[in-house]
Each structure stands twice: as C-alpha cells, then as structure tokens.
Amino acid sequence: MSELPKARVATTSLAGCFGCHMAILDMDERLIDLMSHVEIDRSPLTDIKRFTRRCDIGIIEGGCCNEENVHVLQDFRKNCDVLIGIGQCAIMGGLPAMRNAIMHSDEPLRECLEEAYITGRNIRNKTHNVPNDPALPLLLDQVYPCSQVVKMDVQIPGCAPEGDLIYDTLAKLLAGRFRGFEPDRVRFD
Amino acid sequence: MSGFTFTIDGAEISAEEGQTIMEAADAAGVYIPRLCDHEGLRHQGGCRVCTVKANGRSASSCTEPAAPGLAVESETPHINKLRRDLVEMLFHEGNHLCPICEASGNCELQAMAYRLDMTEPTKFPYLEPCRAVDASHPDIALDTNRCISCGRCIRASQDVDGKGIFGYVGRGIHRHVAVNAPALSDTDATVADFAISPEVCPVGCIIRKRQGFERPIGEREFDKAVIGAEIERKRDE
C-alpha cells in the first residue's frame, strides 16, 4: 500500500459538536501509521478552508441545520469520491434534530429560538431579540441528516464512534476491503 | 402425535404439539428476531419482525404453529432485509434519539438495529411526530416519543397485573398505546407492576424515575452481547 500515491482525505464538522473529530484523534498512535497512507486536505485539523484538489475520501461530522452546512456538504460531494458520514448527527440529525419535534409546537424553530434568547429562565440577553446579523447563516426549517441532502456512501455510527471503529473502517476503505460492520461493534451512542 | 420435527434454514428442529415456530426455535437455540413478543406474555404477531417463510408463505413465527415437516426460512438475506426495513421504519415513525435516551444500551429496538445491520444511509423520511411526555406519576414517566406500539405493556398490565392500565387507541398509522385514564397518575400503576418493569418496555418509553443511566456504558445489556445471543448460546451447549 505504501507504494501507492497517498489517498487525499478531507473532513468537516457541520451541525455537530466536534466530538467526532475528537474521536478521529482517538485513533492515537495509529494516526501515524494512517498518515503514511493518507494526506489531509481541507479540514479543521489542517485549517485548510478550500479544496486544493479532488479528494478520495470526505468525512462529514454533523447534519445540516443552516444553509452554510448545505453548501459545504454539496461542495464535499462535488470534490470527494467517497463521502463518509461519521456519528449520529450526520446519520440522523442527532441532538440538533431535537428541535425538529419540540413538543406541541407548530413552529418548533421559532419556539426553540425564543426560549433560547427571549423567554427562557436565566437568560441575560439585553437586546431581547433573536440574533439576526446578516453574517449569520440562515437556519433551515429543520435539521436534516446528510443523506437527505446528498448521496452518502458510508456511515460510521456512534456518538461519537470509537476510534477503533473509525480506524478499522478507514483502513478497510483504503484497502478496498470494506464490507460493512460487525453487529457487535455497531453503537448508536 | 406429541413430538415431531420441522426445519429452519435446513436444520432439523424438534417441536411439541401446540408450539409456535418461535417457541420451538427458542428451545432449540435458534434465535428469530422479535420485538412485540416477550416471554410470559401472550403472543400478538404485531411487529412482524419475526416474519419467516413457512413453506414459502410469509408468517409471523410467534403466532404460526409449528407443523410436522414444515420448511421454515429465517436467516436469509431477503427476510433479514424485510426485518431491517421494518426496524428502520419504527425508528423513523417515532423520535428515537439514542444519544440522549436512558434506554440506550438496554433497548431492544436499538439492539435489533445492530443485529440487523441498520447502518446504510436511509431511504425513508423521518416523520418526527409531536408526542407527549406524561410525567404525572410520582415514580413513573412515559416518553411516548420512543413508543413503538408493540403492546407489551398492554398485555402485561391486562394479563399479568390484572389492571388494564394501557390500551390501543386510534386506527391505521394513528393507532398508538395510550393510558386508560386522563394521565398515568390517575391510574393505580406502581413501579412494582410487571408492566412497568424494565424487561417489558423494549424501548425507553416507560421510565422509572430516578433510575436513569444507572448502568455505565460498557456494562449495559447489549454492550456485552448481540440481542438473541442468550438463545443462540443454548445451541452451542
């Protein structure tokens, strides 16, 4: 494998907590081994903001809660051969998706924002407004899983997935041997 | 004719007159996935996760009687795909957020998704219904976002506890489990009821207050073994 050109990998965190990127670091010293086969392109880990060229693998953490998330995800789909969703937020919306079904509300997004910025207890928001700076990305009506926005190729379940599972999946994908997960290693939490 | 044999995926299984396919399979150490069936409760055949092909016809193995010479198919790619789709639709029909659920790790729905390899990008929409939480009872809470309408609590309460606290209401997709009173605190439900015990609700809908997240990650029921392993172990012995 070492004779082959290095695979290019890009990563991003959309509506996630960066926990899945921390889980990537949980590969520990195997990262050194992995880095002999992989070069990291656009990623928060390298602080590269735009694709320098086409990538073999794109790793997506988080679902889509605003328009910027959608643009980034579409950009990844356009520039990556294989798109991997990592963690429950990318797979099914995760914790941010709790705002989709706030109980007994016809306008869950409005209710969520009003409680967070105006009506909730212990709030010290002197403006009494929901933030509306034009620089803020527009929120979507709902939080969407990545697979409802673009075609996803592989999903690594977990919140966050274990470093071992991420390493094994990436190693198998790079070797062209990925055939799914063992049932006793799948976790949704 | 008291004892006879039939086959599941080609393996010979002994059965007694009056046993269902699933009862005979369990005794022989062959696990057939199931959600609405539970030991000690009458069979319902509602969730259809235990669907098998019996002589080529689809049937729920928890209600279908075993018969001499019956050829049952269970662990085939086709049937497991049907089961996986059913489980996935249950996930999408309610609000199942495993990372925040106190049943996670002990949840049969989640464990069934692991066993049936529900890891591919989904094809189904999320219905994300608005459902109520009933926290009126001092010791018990109901988070119906997680209910899969298996009806195990209904049968446990009616048949074992003799109380009838729960029942089905509505029809079609609107059919759901409801409390047989304005709120749970208006019933005579107690944490000592079989219907309220952790083994009856397969998901995190019936919650015993002040007991959440008792077992740490790594020590929960399905952290240790895949669902059904207990039955499959009988075969090895």
Short mmCIF file of C-alpha atoms in Angstrom, two decimals:
data_model
loop_
_atom_site.label_atom_id
_atom_site.label_comp_id
_atom_site.label_asym_id
_atom_site.label_seq_id
_atom_site.Cartn_x
_atom_site.Cartn_y
_atom_site.Cartn_z
CA MET A 1 0.00 0.00 0.00
CA SER A 2 2.90 2.39 0.77
CA GLU A 3 3.99 2.41 -2.88
CA LEU A 4 0.65 3.81 -3.98
CA PRO A 5 0.13 7.57 -4.03
CA LYS A 6 -1.30 8.81 -0.75
CA ALA A 7 -5.07 9.00 -0.52
CA ARG A 8 -6.38 12.51 0.00
CA VAL A 9 -8.87 12.92 2.82
CA ALA A 10 -10.94 15.99 3.69
CA THR A 11 -13.02 16.43 6.84
CA THR A 12 -15.59 18.92 8.08
CA SER A 13 -17.89 19.49 11.02
CA LEU A 14 -21.39 20.72 10.13
CA ALA A 15 -24.10 20.82 12.82
CA GLY A 16 -22.05 18.72 15.22
CA CYS A 17 -20.09 19.23 18.42
CA PHE A 18 -16.62 18.33 17.10
CA GLY A 19 -16.82 15.20 19.25
CA CYS A 20 -16.44 13.03 16.16
CA HIS A 21 -13.27 14.90 15.22
CA MET A 22 -12.04 14.23 18.76
CA ALA A 23 -12.91 10.57 18.12
CA ILE A 24 -10.73 10.68 14.98
CA LEU A 25 -7.86 11.72 17.28
CA ASP A 26 -8.79 8.72 19.47
CA MET A 27 -7.03 6.57 16.89
CA ASP A 28 -3.96 7.60 18.93
CA GLU A 29 -0.62 6.36 17.62
CA ARG A 30 -2.32 4.61 14.70
CA LEU A 31 -2.75 8.10 13.24
CA ILE A 32 0.99 7.96 12.49
CA ASP A 33 0.51 4.71 10.59
CA LEU A 34 -2.55 6.12 8.83
CA MET A 35 -0.70 9.29 7.84
CA SER A 36 1.80 7.22 5.86
CA HIS A 37 -1.10 6.31 3.55
CA VAL A 38 -3.14 9.50 3.78
CA GLU A 39 -2.76 13.21 3.17
CA ILE A 40 -5.26 15.55 4.76
CA ASP A 41 -6.69 18.25 2.51
CA ARG A 42 -9.47 20.61 3.56
CA SER A 43 -10.13 20.02 7.25
CA PRO A 44 -10.36 21.78 10.62
CA LEU A 45 -7.32 19.66 11.53
CA THR A 46 -5.18 21.39 8.86
CA ASP A 47 -7.14 24.66 8.86
CA ILE A 48 -7.31 24.48 5.06
CA LYS A 49 -10.61 26.17 4.13
CA ARG A 50 -10.97 25.19 0.46
CA PHE A 51 -10.29 22.04 -1.53
CA THR A 52 -6.82 22.24 -3.07
CA ARG A 53 -7.72 19.39 -5.43
CA ARG A 54 -10.07 16.43 -5.73
CA CYS A 55 -10.12 14.11 -2.69
CA ASP A 56 -10.60 10.36 -2.37
CA ILE A 57 -12.46 10.46 0.93
CA GLY A 58 -14.60 13.16 2.55
CA ILE A 59 -15.51 12.73 6.21
CA ILE A 60 -18.62 14.59 7.38
CA GLU A 61 -19.47 15.18 11.02
CA GLY A 62 -22.87 16.67 11.84
CA GLY A 63 -26.10 17.17 9.96
CA CYS A 64 -27.41 20.27 8.17
CA CYS A 65 -29.03 22.94 10.36
CA ASN A 66 -28.26 26.02 8.22
CA GLU A 67 -27.66 26.99 4.61
CA GLU A 68 -23.88 27.10 5.05
CA ASN A 69 -23.94 23.43 6.15
CA VAL A 70 -25.78 22.56 2.93
CA HIS A 71 -23.27 24.46 0.77
CA VAL A 72 -20.29 22.82 2.49
CA LEU A 73 -21.86 19.36 2.18
CA GLN A 74 -22.62 19.88 -1.50
CA ASP A 75 -19.04 21.10 -2.02
CA PHE A 76 -17.73 17.93 -0.35
CA ARG A 77 -19.95 15.74 -2.53
CA LYS A 78 -18.65 17.53 -5.62
CA ASN A 79 -14.99 17.17 -4.62
CA CYS A 80 -14.83 13.74 -2.96
CA ASP A 81 -15.10 10.25 -4.44
CA VAL A 82 -16.34 8.58 -1.27
CA LEU A 83 -18.36 10.50 1.30
CA ILE A 84 -18.40 9.13 4.86
CA GLY A 85 -20.92 10.33 7.43
CA ILE A 86 -19.45 9.96 10.89
CA GLY A 87 -21.62 9.96 14.02
CA GLN A 88 -25.34 10.13 14.70
CA CYS A 89 -25.72 13.83 13.81
CA ALA A 90 -24.54 13.20 10.25
CA ILE A 91 -26.58 9.99 10.08
CA MET A 92 -29.94 11.05 11.55
CA GLY A 93 -29.59 14.68 12.71
CA GLY A 94 -28.58 13.76 16.24
CA LEU A 95 -29.05 16.13 19.14
CA PRO A 96 -29.61 19.23 16.97
CA ALA A 97 -32.58 17.37 15.43
CA MET A 98 -34.31 17.60 18.81
CA ARG A 99 -35.50 20.99 17.63
CA ASN A 100 -37.48 19.35 14.84
CA ALA A 101 -40.05 17.89 17.17
CA ILE A 102 -40.27 20.20 20.17
CA MET A 103 -43.50 19.01 21.61
CA HIS A 104 -46.85 20.60 20.90
CA SER A 105 -45.45 23.33 18.69
CA ASP A 106 -46.47 24.21 15.15
CA GLU A 107 -43.36 26.36 14.81
CA PRO A 108 -40.63 24.40 16.56
CA LEU A 109 -37.77 26.59 15.25
CA ARG A 110 -39.38 29.82 16.47
CA GLU A 111 -40.19 28.28 19.84
CA CYS A 112 -36.65 26.98 20.18
CA LEU A 113 -35.07 30.37 19.39
CA GLU A 114 -37.49 32.29 21.61
CA GLU A 115 -36.81 30.06 24.56
CA ALA A 116 -33.07 30.24 23.96
CA TYR A 117 -32.86 34.03 23.57
CA ILE A 118 -36.03 35.68 24.93
CA THR A 119 -38.42 33.76 27.18
CA GLY A 120 -36.23 31.14 28.86
CA ARG A 121 -35.36 31.42 32.52
CA ASN A 122 -31.84 32.65 33.44
CA ILE A 123 -31.37 34.47 30.14
CA ARG A 124 -29.38 37.71 30.14
CA ASN A 125 -29.99 38.98 26.64
CA LYS A 126 -30.21 42.77 26.84
CA THR A 127 -31.39 43.15 23.24
CA HIS A 128 -34.44 40.89 23.79
CA ASN A 129 -34.01 39.77 20.19
CA VAL A 130 -33.12 36.57 18.43
CA PRO A 131 -29.68 37.16 16.80
CA ASN A 132 -30.29 38.24 13.20
CA ASP A 133 -26.95 39.58 11.98
CA PRO A 134 -26.78 39.21 8.19
CA ALA A 135 -23.42 37.44 8.60
CA LEU A 136 -25.13 34.54 10.38
CA PRO A 137 -26.06 31.66 8.07
CA LEU A 138 -29.80 31.31 7.62
CA LEU A 139 -31.22 28.49 9.73
CA LEU A 140 -33.12 25.75 7.93
CA ASP A 141 -36.69 24.92 8.92
CA GLN A 142 -35.45 21.58 10.23
CA VAL A 143 -32.18 19.81 10.94
CA TYR A 144 -31.55 17.32 8.12
CA PRO A 145 -29.40 14.19 8.08
CA CYS A 146 -26.66 14.34 5.40
CA SER A 147 -28.25 11.52 3.41
CA GLN A 148 -31.34 13.69 2.84
CA VAL A 149 -29.21 16.39 1.19
CA VAL A 150 -26.60 14.50 -0.85
CA LYS A 151 -25.80 10.85 -1.58
CA MET A 152 -23.72 9.39 1.26
CA ASP A 153 -21.60 6.30 0.60
CA VAL A 154 -20.69 5.03 4.08
CA GLN A 155 -21.94 5.86 7.57
CA ILE A 156 -19.95 5.16 10.74
CA PRO A 157 -22.50 5.03 13.59
CA GLY A 158 -21.87 6.23 17.12
CA CYS A 159 -21.99 9.29 19.37
CA ALA A 160 -19.13 9.53 18.90
CA PRO A 161 -17.87 6.39 17.09
CA GLU A 162 -14.95 4.69 18.81
CA GLY A 163 -11.50 5.50 17.47
CA ASP A 164 -11.01 1.77 16.80
CA LEU A 165 -14.10 1.64 14.59
CA ILE A 166 -13.05 4.75 12.66
CA TYR A 167 -9.55 3.37 12.14
CA ASP A 168 -10.76 -0.06 11.01
CA THR A 169 -13.32 1.44 8.65
CA LEU A 170 -10.81 3.85 7.08
CA ALA A 171 -8.13 1.16 6.81
CA LYS A 172 -10.59 -1.22 5.11
CA LEU A 173 -11.86 1.50 2.77
CA LEU A 174 -8.30 2.44 1.77
CA ALA A 175 -7.54 -1.22 1.09
CA GLY A 176 -10.81 -1.64 -0.84
CA ARG A 177 -11.99 -4.26 1.65
CA PHE A 178 -14.87 -2.51 3.42
CA ARG A 179 -17.92 -4.81 3.60
CA GLY A 180 -19.95 -3.28 6.43
CA PHE A 181 -19.75 -3.53 10.21
CA GLU A 182 -19.74 -6.42 12.68
CA PRO A 183 -23.08 -6.30 14.62
CA ASP A 184 -21.28 -6.35 17.99
CA ARG A 185 -19.31 -3.20 17.08
CA VAL A 186 -22.24 -1.06 15.95
CA ARG A 187 -23.32 1.54 18.53
CA PHE A 188 -25.75 4.43 18.19
CA ASP A 189 -24.45 6.16 21.33
CA MET B 1 -48.63 -37.07 17.72
CA SER B 2 -46.96 -35.18 20.56
CA GLY B 3 -43.44 -34.68 19.25
CA PHE B 4 -42.43 -34.01 15.64
CA THR B 5 -39.74 -32.26 13.66
CA PHE B 6 -39.59 -29.47 11.09
CA THR B 7 -36.73 -27.50 9.62
CA ILE B 8 -35.48 -23.91 9.99
CA ASP B 9 -32.99 -22.95 7.27
CA GLY B 10 -32.39 -26.68 6.70
CA ALA B 11 -31.62 -27.52 10.34
CA GLU B 12 -33.92 -30.06 11.98
CA ILE B 13 -35.90 -28.68 14.96
CA SER B 14 -37.96 -30.78 17.39
CA ALA B 15 -41.31 -29.41 18.42
CA GLU B 16 -44.27 -30.33 20.58
CA GLU B 17 -47.88 -30.17 19.52
CA GLY B 18 -49.21 -26.65 20.15
CA GLN B 19 -45.84 -24.89 20.00
CA THR B 20 -45.36 -21.93 17.70
CA ILE B 21 -42.41 -21.84 15.31
CA MET B 22 -40.68 -19.32 17.59
CA GLU B 23 -41.23 -21.36 20.77
CA ALA B 24 -39.72 -24.44 19.16
CA ALA B 25 -36.86 -22.39 17.69
CA ASP B 26 -36.10 -20.78 21.08
CA ALA B 27 -36.00 -24.21 22.76
CA ALA B 28 -33.60 -25.45 20.06
CA GLY B 29 -31.32 -22.41 20.38
CA VAL B 30 -32.29 -20.81 17.07
CA TYR B 31 -32.99 -17.10 17.52
CA ILE B 32 -35.65 -15.45 15.41
CA PRO B 33 -35.63 -11.62 15.80
CA ARG B 34 -38.72 -10.24 17.58
CA LEU B 35 -39.87 -7.04 19.27
CA CYS B 36 -43.53 -7.38 20.29
CA ASP B 37 -43.13 -10.90 21.66
CA HIS B 38 -41.88 -11.39 25.20
CA GLU B 39 -41.61 -14.42 27.44
CA GLY B 40 -44.54 -14.60 29.82
CA LEU B 41 -46.89 -12.59 27.60
CA ARG B 42 -49.41 -13.88 25.11
CA HIS B 43 -48.30 -13.72 21.50
CA GLN B 44 -49.54 -10.81 19.41
CA GLY B 45 -47.88 -11.05 15.98
CA GLY B 46 -47.95 -7.28 15.69
CA CYS B 47 -44.44 -6.04 14.89
CA ARG B 48 -43.77 -8.59 12.12
CA VAL B 49 -40.02 -8.50 12.83
CA CYS B 50 -40.25 -12.27 13.44
CA THR B 51 -41.57 -12.85 9.92
CA VAL B 52 -40.33 -16.09 8.37
CA LYS B 53 -41.27 -18.01 5.25
CA ALA B 54 -43.18 -21.14 6.29
CA ASN B 55 -43.45 -23.44 3.27
CA GLY B 56 -42.87 -20.33 1.13
CA ARG B 57 -45.56 -18.19 2.78
CA SER B 58 -44.75 -15.21 4.99
CA ALA B 59 -45.91 -15.70 8.56
CA SER B 60 -45.12 -14.24 11.97
CA SER B 61 -43.26 -17.03 13.71
CA CYS B 62 -44.51 -16.01 17.18
CA THR B 63 -48.10 -16.88 16.24
CA GLU B 64 -47.68 -19.50 13.47
CA PRO B 65 -47.96 -23.06 14.86
CA ALA B 66 -45.09 -25.41 14.11
CA ALA B 67 -46.19 -28.36 11.99
CA PRO B 68 -44.58 -31.67 11.07
CA GLY B 69 -42.30 -31.32 8.04
CA LEU B 70 -42.73 -27.53 7.79
CA ALA B 71 -39.83 -25.91 5.90
CA VAL B 72 -39.08 -22.54 7.52
CA GLU B 73 -36.71 -19.94 6.11
CA SER B 74 -35.49 -17.34 8.59
CA GLU B 75 -31.90 -16.10 8.24
CA THR B 76 -31.98 -15.33 4.52
CA PRO B 77 -30.79 -12.01 3.02
CA HIS B 78 -34.32 -11.35 1.74
CA ILE B 79 -36.06 -11.88 5.08
CA ASN B 80 -33.40 -10.01 7.03
CA LYS B 81 -33.79 -7.07 4.67
CA LEU B 82 -37.54 -7.05 5.34
CA ARG B 83 -36.82 -7.13 9.07
CA ARG B 84 -34.24 -4.35 8.78
CA ASP B 85 -36.70 -2.17 6.85
CA LEU B 86 -39.37 -2.76 9.49
CA VAL B 87 -36.99 -1.80 12.30
CA GLU B 88 -35.81 1.25 10.36
CA MET B 89 -39.40 2.36 9.83
CA LEU B 90 -40.01 2.05 13.59
CA PHE B 91 -37.03 4.35 14.15
CA HIS B 92 -38.41 6.85 11.66
CA GLU B 93 -42.01 6.70 12.84
CA GLY B 94 -41.18 8.00 16.35
CA ASN B 95 -38.44 10.23 17.77
CA HIS B 96 -35.62 7.83 18.59
CA LEU B 97 -32.53 9.79 19.65
CA CYS B 98 -30.22 7.10 21.02
CA PRO B 99 -27.52 9.50 22.28
CA ILE B 100 -29.92 11.13 24.76
CA CYS B 101 -32.07 8.10 25.65
CA GLU B 102 -31.67 6.43 29.02
CA ALA B 103 -32.66 3.09 27.50
CA SER B 104 -29.67 3.20 25.15
CA GLY B 105 -27.64 0.03 25.58
CA ASN B 106 -30.62 -1.79 27.10
CA CYS B 107 -33.01 -1.02 24.24
CA GLU B 108 -34.28 -3.93 22.15
CA LEU B 109 -35.13 -1.71 19.17
CA GLN B 110 -31.57 -0.37 19.10
CA ALA B 111 -30.08 -3.82 19.66
CA MET B 112 -32.21 -5.18 16.81
CA ALA B 113 -30.88 -2.43 14.55
CA TYR B 114 -27.34 -3.51 15.48
CA ARG B 115 -28.09 -7.17 14.81
CA LEU B 116 -29.80 -6.46 11.51
CA ASP B 117 -27.02 -4.08 10.42
CA MET B 118 -29.07 -0.89 10.09
CA THR B 119 -26.05 1.21 9.05
CA GLU B 120 -26.70 2.12 5.41
CA PRO B 121 -27.84 5.66 4.52
CA THR B 122 -31.59 5.73 4.99
CA LYS B 123 -34.16 5.72 2.20
CA PHE B 124 -37.10 6.65 4.42
CA PRO B 125 -38.22 10.10 5.60
CA TYR B 126 -38.30 10.91 9.32
CA LEU B 127 -41.90 11.52 10.43
CA GLU B 128 -40.81 13.40 13.59
CA PRO B 129 -44.22 13.40 15.26
CA CYS B 130 -45.15 15.68 18.16
CA ARG B 131 -45.83 13.34 21.06
CA ALA B 132 -46.46 14.00 24.72
CA VAL B 133 -44.45 13.12 27.80
CA ASP B 134 -46.60 12.06 30.76
CA ALA B 135 -44.61 12.73 33.92
CA SER B 136 -47.69 12.99 36.19
CA HIS B 137 -46.93 9.83 38.21
CA PRO B 138 -44.52 10.30 41.13
CA ASP B 139 -42.39 7.25 40.24
CA ILE B 140 -43.04 6.61 36.55
CA ALA B 141 -42.80 8.73 33.38
CA LEU B 142 -43.96 7.93 29.87
CA ASP B 143 -41.99 9.36 26.94
CA THR B 144 -44.21 8.32 24.07
CA ASN B 145 -41.73 9.72 21.52
CA ARG B 146 -40.00 6.37 21.93
CA CYS B 147 -43.07 4.11 21.87
CA ILE B 148 -43.10 1.53 19.08
CA SER B 149 -46.68 0.38 19.83
CA CYS B 150 -45.55 -3.20 20.49
CA GLY B 151 -48.28 -3.52 23.12
CA ARG B 152 -46.17 -5.49 25.59
CA CYS B 153 -47.19 -3.13 28.41
CA ILE B 154 -50.85 -3.58 27.44
CA ARG B 155 -50.67 -7.38 27.68
CA ALA B 156 -48.52 -7.29 30.84
CA SER B 157 -50.92 -4.95 32.60
CA GLN B 158 -54.07 -6.78 31.49
CA ASP B 159 -52.97 -10.39 31.76
CA VAL B 160 -50.29 -10.41 34.47
CA ASP B 161 -51.08 -7.41 36.70
CA GLY B 162 -54.83 -7.61 36.11
CA LYS B 163 -55.02 -3.81 35.88
CA GLY B 164 -55.50 -2.77 32.26
CA ILE B 165 -53.58 0.49 32.61
CA PHE B 166 -52.64 0.66 28.93
CA GLY B 167 -54.59 0.10 25.74
CA TYR B 168 -54.52 0.79 22.00
CA VAL B 169 -56.42 3.77 20.62
CA GLY B 170 -56.85 5.01 17.03
CA ARG B 171 -56.62 3.14 13.74
CA GLY B 172 -54.06 2.68 10.98
CA ILE B 173 -50.96 4.83 11.32
CA HIS B 174 -52.73 6.74 14.12
CA ARG B 175 -53.01 3.62 16.28
CA HIS B 176 -50.94 4.02 19.42
CA VAL B 177 -50.62 2.91 23.00
CA ALA B 178 -52.45 5.16 25.46
CA VAL B 179 -53.10 5.26 29.19
CA ASN B 180 -56.56 4.13 30.19
CA ALA B 181 -57.13 7.40 32.12
CA PRO B 182 -56.53 11.14 31.61
CA ALA B 183 -52.96 10.69 32.94
CA LEU B 184 -50.82 7.94 34.43
CA SER B 185 -51.21 9.43 37.93
CA ASP B 186 -54.96 8.76 37.67
CA THR B 187 -54.32 5.00 37.41
CA ASP B 188 -53.21 2.55 40.08
CA ALA B 189 -49.87 1.93 38.32
CA THR B 190 -46.92 1.25 40.62
CA VAL B 191 -43.25 0.52 39.93
CA ALA B 192 -43.90 -2.99 41.28
CA ASP B 193 -46.16 -3.76 38.28
CA PHE B 194 -44.83 -6.23 35.73
CA ALA B 195 -45.97 -3.80 33.00
CA ILE B 196 -43.65 -1.12 34.42
CA SER B 197 -40.65 -3.46 34.90
CA PRO B 198 -37.61 -2.77 32.70
CA GLU B 199 -37.99 -6.02 30.77
CA VAL B 200 -41.49 -5.27 29.42
CA CYS B 201 -40.95 -1.97 27.55
CA PRO B 202 -38.41 -2.80 24.83
CA VAL B 203 -37.54 0.87 24.34
CA GLY B 204 -37.24 3.89 26.66
CA CYS B 205 -40.92 4.82 26.77
CA ILE B 206 -41.81 3.58 30.25
CA ILE B 207 -39.29 5.23 32.53
CA ARG B 208 -38.84 4.54 36.22
CA LYS B 209 -37.92 7.90 37.69
CA ARG B 210 -34.58 8.37 39.48
CA GLN B 211 -33.13 5.21 37.92
CA GLY B 212 -31.88 6.59 34.59
CA PHE B 213 -28.37 5.84 33.34
CA GLU B 214 -27.76 3.53 36.31
CA ARG B 215 -25.52 1.17 34.41
CA PRO B 216 -22.45 2.75 32.83
CA ILE B 217 -21.55 2.34 29.15
CA GLY B 218 -19.83 -0.99 28.68
CA GLU B 219 -21.94 -2.77 31.32
CA ARG B 220 -25.38 -2.42 29.75
CA GLU B 221 -27.32 -5.41 28.49
CA PHE B 222 -26.44 -5.17 24.81
CA ASP B 223 -22.91 -3.83 25.37
CA LYS B 224 -21.96 -7.37 26.31
CA ALA B 225 -23.69 -9.42 23.65
CA VAL B 226 -25.77 -9.07 20.50
CA ILE B 227 -29.53 -9.44 21.07
CA GLY B 228 -30.54 -13.09 20.83
CA ALA B 229 -27.13 -14.38 21.93
CA GLU B 230 -28.71 -15.84 25.07
CA ILE B 231 -30.94 -18.10 22.98
CA GLU B 232 -28.19 -18.94 20.49
CA ARG B 233 -25.92 -19.99 23.35
CA LYS B 234 -28.35 -22.86 24.08
CA ARG B 235 -27.48 -24.32 20.69
CA ASP B 236 -23.76 -24.39 21.46
CA GLU B 237 -24.30 -26.14 24.79
#
